[in-house]
CSV table of C-alpha atoms in Angstrom, one decimal:
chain,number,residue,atom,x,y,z
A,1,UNK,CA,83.8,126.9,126.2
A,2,UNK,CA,86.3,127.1,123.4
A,3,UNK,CA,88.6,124.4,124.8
A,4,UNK,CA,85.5,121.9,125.4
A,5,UNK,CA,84.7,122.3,121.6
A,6,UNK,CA,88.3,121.6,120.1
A,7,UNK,CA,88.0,118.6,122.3
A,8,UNK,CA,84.1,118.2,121.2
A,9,UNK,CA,85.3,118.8,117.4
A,10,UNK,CA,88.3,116.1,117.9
A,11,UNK,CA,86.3,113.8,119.4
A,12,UNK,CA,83.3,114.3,117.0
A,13,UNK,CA,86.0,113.9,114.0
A,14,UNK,CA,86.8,110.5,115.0
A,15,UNK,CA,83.0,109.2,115.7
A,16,UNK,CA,82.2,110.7,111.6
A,17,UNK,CA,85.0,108.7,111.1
A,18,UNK,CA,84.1,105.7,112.3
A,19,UNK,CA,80.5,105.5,111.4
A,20,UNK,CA,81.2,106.8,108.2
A,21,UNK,CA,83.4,103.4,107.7
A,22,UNK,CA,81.3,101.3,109.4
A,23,UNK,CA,78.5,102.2,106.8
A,24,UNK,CA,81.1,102.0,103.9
A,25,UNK,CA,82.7,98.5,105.0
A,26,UNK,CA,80.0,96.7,107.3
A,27,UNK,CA,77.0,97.8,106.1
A,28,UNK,CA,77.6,97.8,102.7
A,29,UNK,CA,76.4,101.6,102.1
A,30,UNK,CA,79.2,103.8,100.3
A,31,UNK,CA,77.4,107.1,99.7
A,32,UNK,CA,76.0,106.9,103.4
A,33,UNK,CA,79.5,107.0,104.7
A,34,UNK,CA,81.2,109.1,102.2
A,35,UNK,CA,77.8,111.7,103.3
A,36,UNK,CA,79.2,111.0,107.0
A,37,UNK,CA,83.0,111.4,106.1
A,38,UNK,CA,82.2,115.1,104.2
A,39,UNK,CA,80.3,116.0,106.9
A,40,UNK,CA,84.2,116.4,108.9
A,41,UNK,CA,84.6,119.9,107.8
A,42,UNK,CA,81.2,121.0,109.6
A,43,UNK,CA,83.1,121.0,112.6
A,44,UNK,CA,86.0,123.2,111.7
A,45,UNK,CA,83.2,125.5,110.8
A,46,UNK,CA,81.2,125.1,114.0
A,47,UNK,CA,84.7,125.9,115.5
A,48,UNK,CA,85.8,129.2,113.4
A,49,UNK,CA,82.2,130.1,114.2
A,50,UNK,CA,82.0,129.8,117.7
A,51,UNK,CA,85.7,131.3,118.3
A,52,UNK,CA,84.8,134.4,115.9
A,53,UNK,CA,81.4,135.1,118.1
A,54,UNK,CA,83.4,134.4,121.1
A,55,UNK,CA,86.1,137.5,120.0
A,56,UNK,CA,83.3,139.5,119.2
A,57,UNK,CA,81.6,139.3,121.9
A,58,UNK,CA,84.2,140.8,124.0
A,59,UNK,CA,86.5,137.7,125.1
A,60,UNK,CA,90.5,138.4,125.6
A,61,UNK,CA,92.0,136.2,123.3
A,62,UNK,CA,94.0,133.8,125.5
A,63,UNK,CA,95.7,130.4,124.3
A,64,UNK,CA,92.2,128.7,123.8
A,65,UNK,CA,91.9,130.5,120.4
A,66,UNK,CA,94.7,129.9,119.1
A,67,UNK,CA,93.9,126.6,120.2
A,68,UNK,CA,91.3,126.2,118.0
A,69,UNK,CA,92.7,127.9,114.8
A,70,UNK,CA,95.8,125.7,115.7
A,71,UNK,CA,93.5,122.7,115.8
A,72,UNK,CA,91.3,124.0,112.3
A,73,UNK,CA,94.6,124.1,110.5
A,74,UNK,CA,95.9,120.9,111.3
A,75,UNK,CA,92.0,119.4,110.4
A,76,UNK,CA,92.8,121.0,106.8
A,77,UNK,CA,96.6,120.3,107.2
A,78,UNK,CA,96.4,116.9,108.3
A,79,UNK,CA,92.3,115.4,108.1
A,80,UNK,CA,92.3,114.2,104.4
A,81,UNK,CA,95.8,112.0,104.9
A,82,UNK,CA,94.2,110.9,108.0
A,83,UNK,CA,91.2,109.7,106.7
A,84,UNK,CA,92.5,107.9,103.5
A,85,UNK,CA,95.0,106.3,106.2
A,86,UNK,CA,92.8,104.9,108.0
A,87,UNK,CA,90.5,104.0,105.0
A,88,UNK,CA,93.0,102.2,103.8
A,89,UNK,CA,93.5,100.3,106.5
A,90,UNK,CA,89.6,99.3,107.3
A,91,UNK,CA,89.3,98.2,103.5
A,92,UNK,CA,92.7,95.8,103.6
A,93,UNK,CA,91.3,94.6,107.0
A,94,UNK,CA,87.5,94.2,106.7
A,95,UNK,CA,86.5,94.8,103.3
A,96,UNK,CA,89.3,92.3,101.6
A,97,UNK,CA,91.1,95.5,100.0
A,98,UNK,CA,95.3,95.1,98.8
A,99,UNK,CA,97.3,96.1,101.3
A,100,UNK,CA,97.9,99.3,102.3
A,101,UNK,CA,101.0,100.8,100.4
A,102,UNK,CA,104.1,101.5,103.0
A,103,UNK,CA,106.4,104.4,102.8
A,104,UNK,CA,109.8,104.0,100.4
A,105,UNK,CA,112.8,103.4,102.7
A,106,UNK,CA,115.3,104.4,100.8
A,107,UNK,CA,117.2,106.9,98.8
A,108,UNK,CA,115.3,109.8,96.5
A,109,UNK,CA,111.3,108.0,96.9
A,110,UNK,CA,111.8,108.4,100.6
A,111,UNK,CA,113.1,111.7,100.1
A,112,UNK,CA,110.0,112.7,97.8
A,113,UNK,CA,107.9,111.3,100.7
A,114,UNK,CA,109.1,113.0,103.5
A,115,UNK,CA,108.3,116.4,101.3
A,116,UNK,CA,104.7,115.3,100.7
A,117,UNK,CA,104.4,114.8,104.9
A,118,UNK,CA,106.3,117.7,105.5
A,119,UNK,CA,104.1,119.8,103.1
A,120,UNK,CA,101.0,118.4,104.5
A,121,UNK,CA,102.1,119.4,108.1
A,122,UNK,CA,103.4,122.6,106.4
A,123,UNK,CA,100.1,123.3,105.2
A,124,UNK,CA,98.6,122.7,108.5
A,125,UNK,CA,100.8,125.5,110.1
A,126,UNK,CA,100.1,127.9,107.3
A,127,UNK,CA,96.0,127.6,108.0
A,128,UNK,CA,96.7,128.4,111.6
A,129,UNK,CA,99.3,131.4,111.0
A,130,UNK,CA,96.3,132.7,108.5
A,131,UNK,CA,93.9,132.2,111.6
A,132,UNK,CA,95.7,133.4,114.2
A,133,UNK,CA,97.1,136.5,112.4
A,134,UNK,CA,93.2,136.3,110.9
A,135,UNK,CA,92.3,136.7,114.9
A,136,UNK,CA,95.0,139.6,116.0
A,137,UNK,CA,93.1,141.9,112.9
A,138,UNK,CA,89.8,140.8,113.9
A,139,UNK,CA,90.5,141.5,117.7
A,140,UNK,CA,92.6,144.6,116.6
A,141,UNK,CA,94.2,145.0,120.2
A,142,UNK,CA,97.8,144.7,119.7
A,143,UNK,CA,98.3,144.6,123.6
A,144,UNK,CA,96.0,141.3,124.2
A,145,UNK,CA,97.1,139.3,121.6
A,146,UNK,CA,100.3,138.0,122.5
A,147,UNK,CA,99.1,134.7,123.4
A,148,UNK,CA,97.9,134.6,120.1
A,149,UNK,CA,101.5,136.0,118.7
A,150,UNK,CA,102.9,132.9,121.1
A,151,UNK,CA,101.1,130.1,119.1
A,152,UNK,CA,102.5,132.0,115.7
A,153,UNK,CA,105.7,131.2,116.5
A,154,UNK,CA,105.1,128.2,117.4
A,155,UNK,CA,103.7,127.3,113.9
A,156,UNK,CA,106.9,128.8,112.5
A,157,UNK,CA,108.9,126.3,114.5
A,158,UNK,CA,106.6,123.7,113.1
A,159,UNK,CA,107.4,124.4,109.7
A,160,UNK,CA,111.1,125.2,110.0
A,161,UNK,CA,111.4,121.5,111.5
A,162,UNK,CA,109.5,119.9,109.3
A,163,UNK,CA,111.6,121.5,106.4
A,164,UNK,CA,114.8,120.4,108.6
A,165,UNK,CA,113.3,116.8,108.6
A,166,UNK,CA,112.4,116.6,104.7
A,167,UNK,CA,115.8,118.6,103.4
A,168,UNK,CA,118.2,116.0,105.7
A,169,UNK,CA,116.3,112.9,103.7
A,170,UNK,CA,116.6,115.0,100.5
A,171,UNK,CA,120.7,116.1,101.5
A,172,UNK,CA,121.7,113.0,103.1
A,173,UNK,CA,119.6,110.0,101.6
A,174,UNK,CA,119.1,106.8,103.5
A,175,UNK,CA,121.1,103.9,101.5
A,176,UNK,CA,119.5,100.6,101.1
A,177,UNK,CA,121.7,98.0,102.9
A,178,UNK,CA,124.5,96.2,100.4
A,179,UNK,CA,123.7,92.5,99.5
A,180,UNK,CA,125.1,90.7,102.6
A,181,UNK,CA,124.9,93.9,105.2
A,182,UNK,CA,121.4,93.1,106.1
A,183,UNK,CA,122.4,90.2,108.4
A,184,UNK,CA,122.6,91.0,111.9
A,185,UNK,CA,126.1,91.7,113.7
A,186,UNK,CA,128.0,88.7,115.1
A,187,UNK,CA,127.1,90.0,118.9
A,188,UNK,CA,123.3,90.4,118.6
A,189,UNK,CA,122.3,86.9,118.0
């Protein structure tokens, strides 16, 4: 049951998402899609809902709950940037917006950049630490909850490379090319 409504809840995301552009671009209705677009964190609520009854109701927790707080922290982690990606993207394409911005290349504004993604992912992994260890408390049973314990360390990994990723752009910043490197080699022509 849990599994069929991440997959419910992910699929539902990008339908909101969708329709809630359609009426902002095509059909010239703003406030009808920005309604649909905040109605995105209903279904991490349906979700937390649904997985709490399903605990306390007597369900081992297994890897499908930890699916779903995995899956509600990236939605808070990750949604927003998602949305305003994509946003961005429908208005250049459809609506006549500028187009979307691109990430800095080089040196400290791409190091500053890969902090903000890394933070966001960061985030992510934080909300599903707090659910998961949220979970073991609620479930109290030390002995069934290693799956849960499983998908914690997972999230710990996640952050740890992300802040790998972010401090190697920050330590060793990508140069922009000298006038006259950016030509291709002699060979590759």
């Amino acid at each position: 049951m849990i599994v069929g409504l991440v997959i419910a809840c992910e699929v539902a995301f990008w339908v909101l998402l969708a329709a809630g552009l359609a009426f902002r671009y095509a059909l010239r209705m703003p406030r009808t899609g920005l309604a649909l677009l905040l109605c995105e964190p209903l279904l991490e609520v349906v979700l937390f809902v649904a997985t709490a009854i399903d605990l306390k109701h007597g369900a081992q927790p297994d890897w499908r709950h930890g699916l779903a707080a995995v899956y509600i922290g990236f939605t808070v982690g990750l949604g927003h940037s998602t949305i305003k990606w994509v946003d961005a993207r429908v208005a250049h394409r459809f609506a006549g917006g500028p187009p979307p911005a691109k990430p800095p290349k080089y040196g400290t504004a791409r190091a500053v950049h890969e902090w903000k993604v890394a933070g966001r992912w960061i985030l992510a992994a934080v909300v599903a630490l707090a659910l998961l260890q949220g979970a073991v408390w609620y479930v109290g049973d030390a002995a069934g909850t290693g799956s849960l314990r499983v998908w914690q360390q997972r999230m710990l990994w996640l952050i740890g490379i992300n802040v790998l990723i972010a401090g190697c752009y920050t330590v060793f910043p990508k140069r922009a090319p000298q006038r006259g490197d950016d030509r291709e080699p002699a060979g590759r022509r």
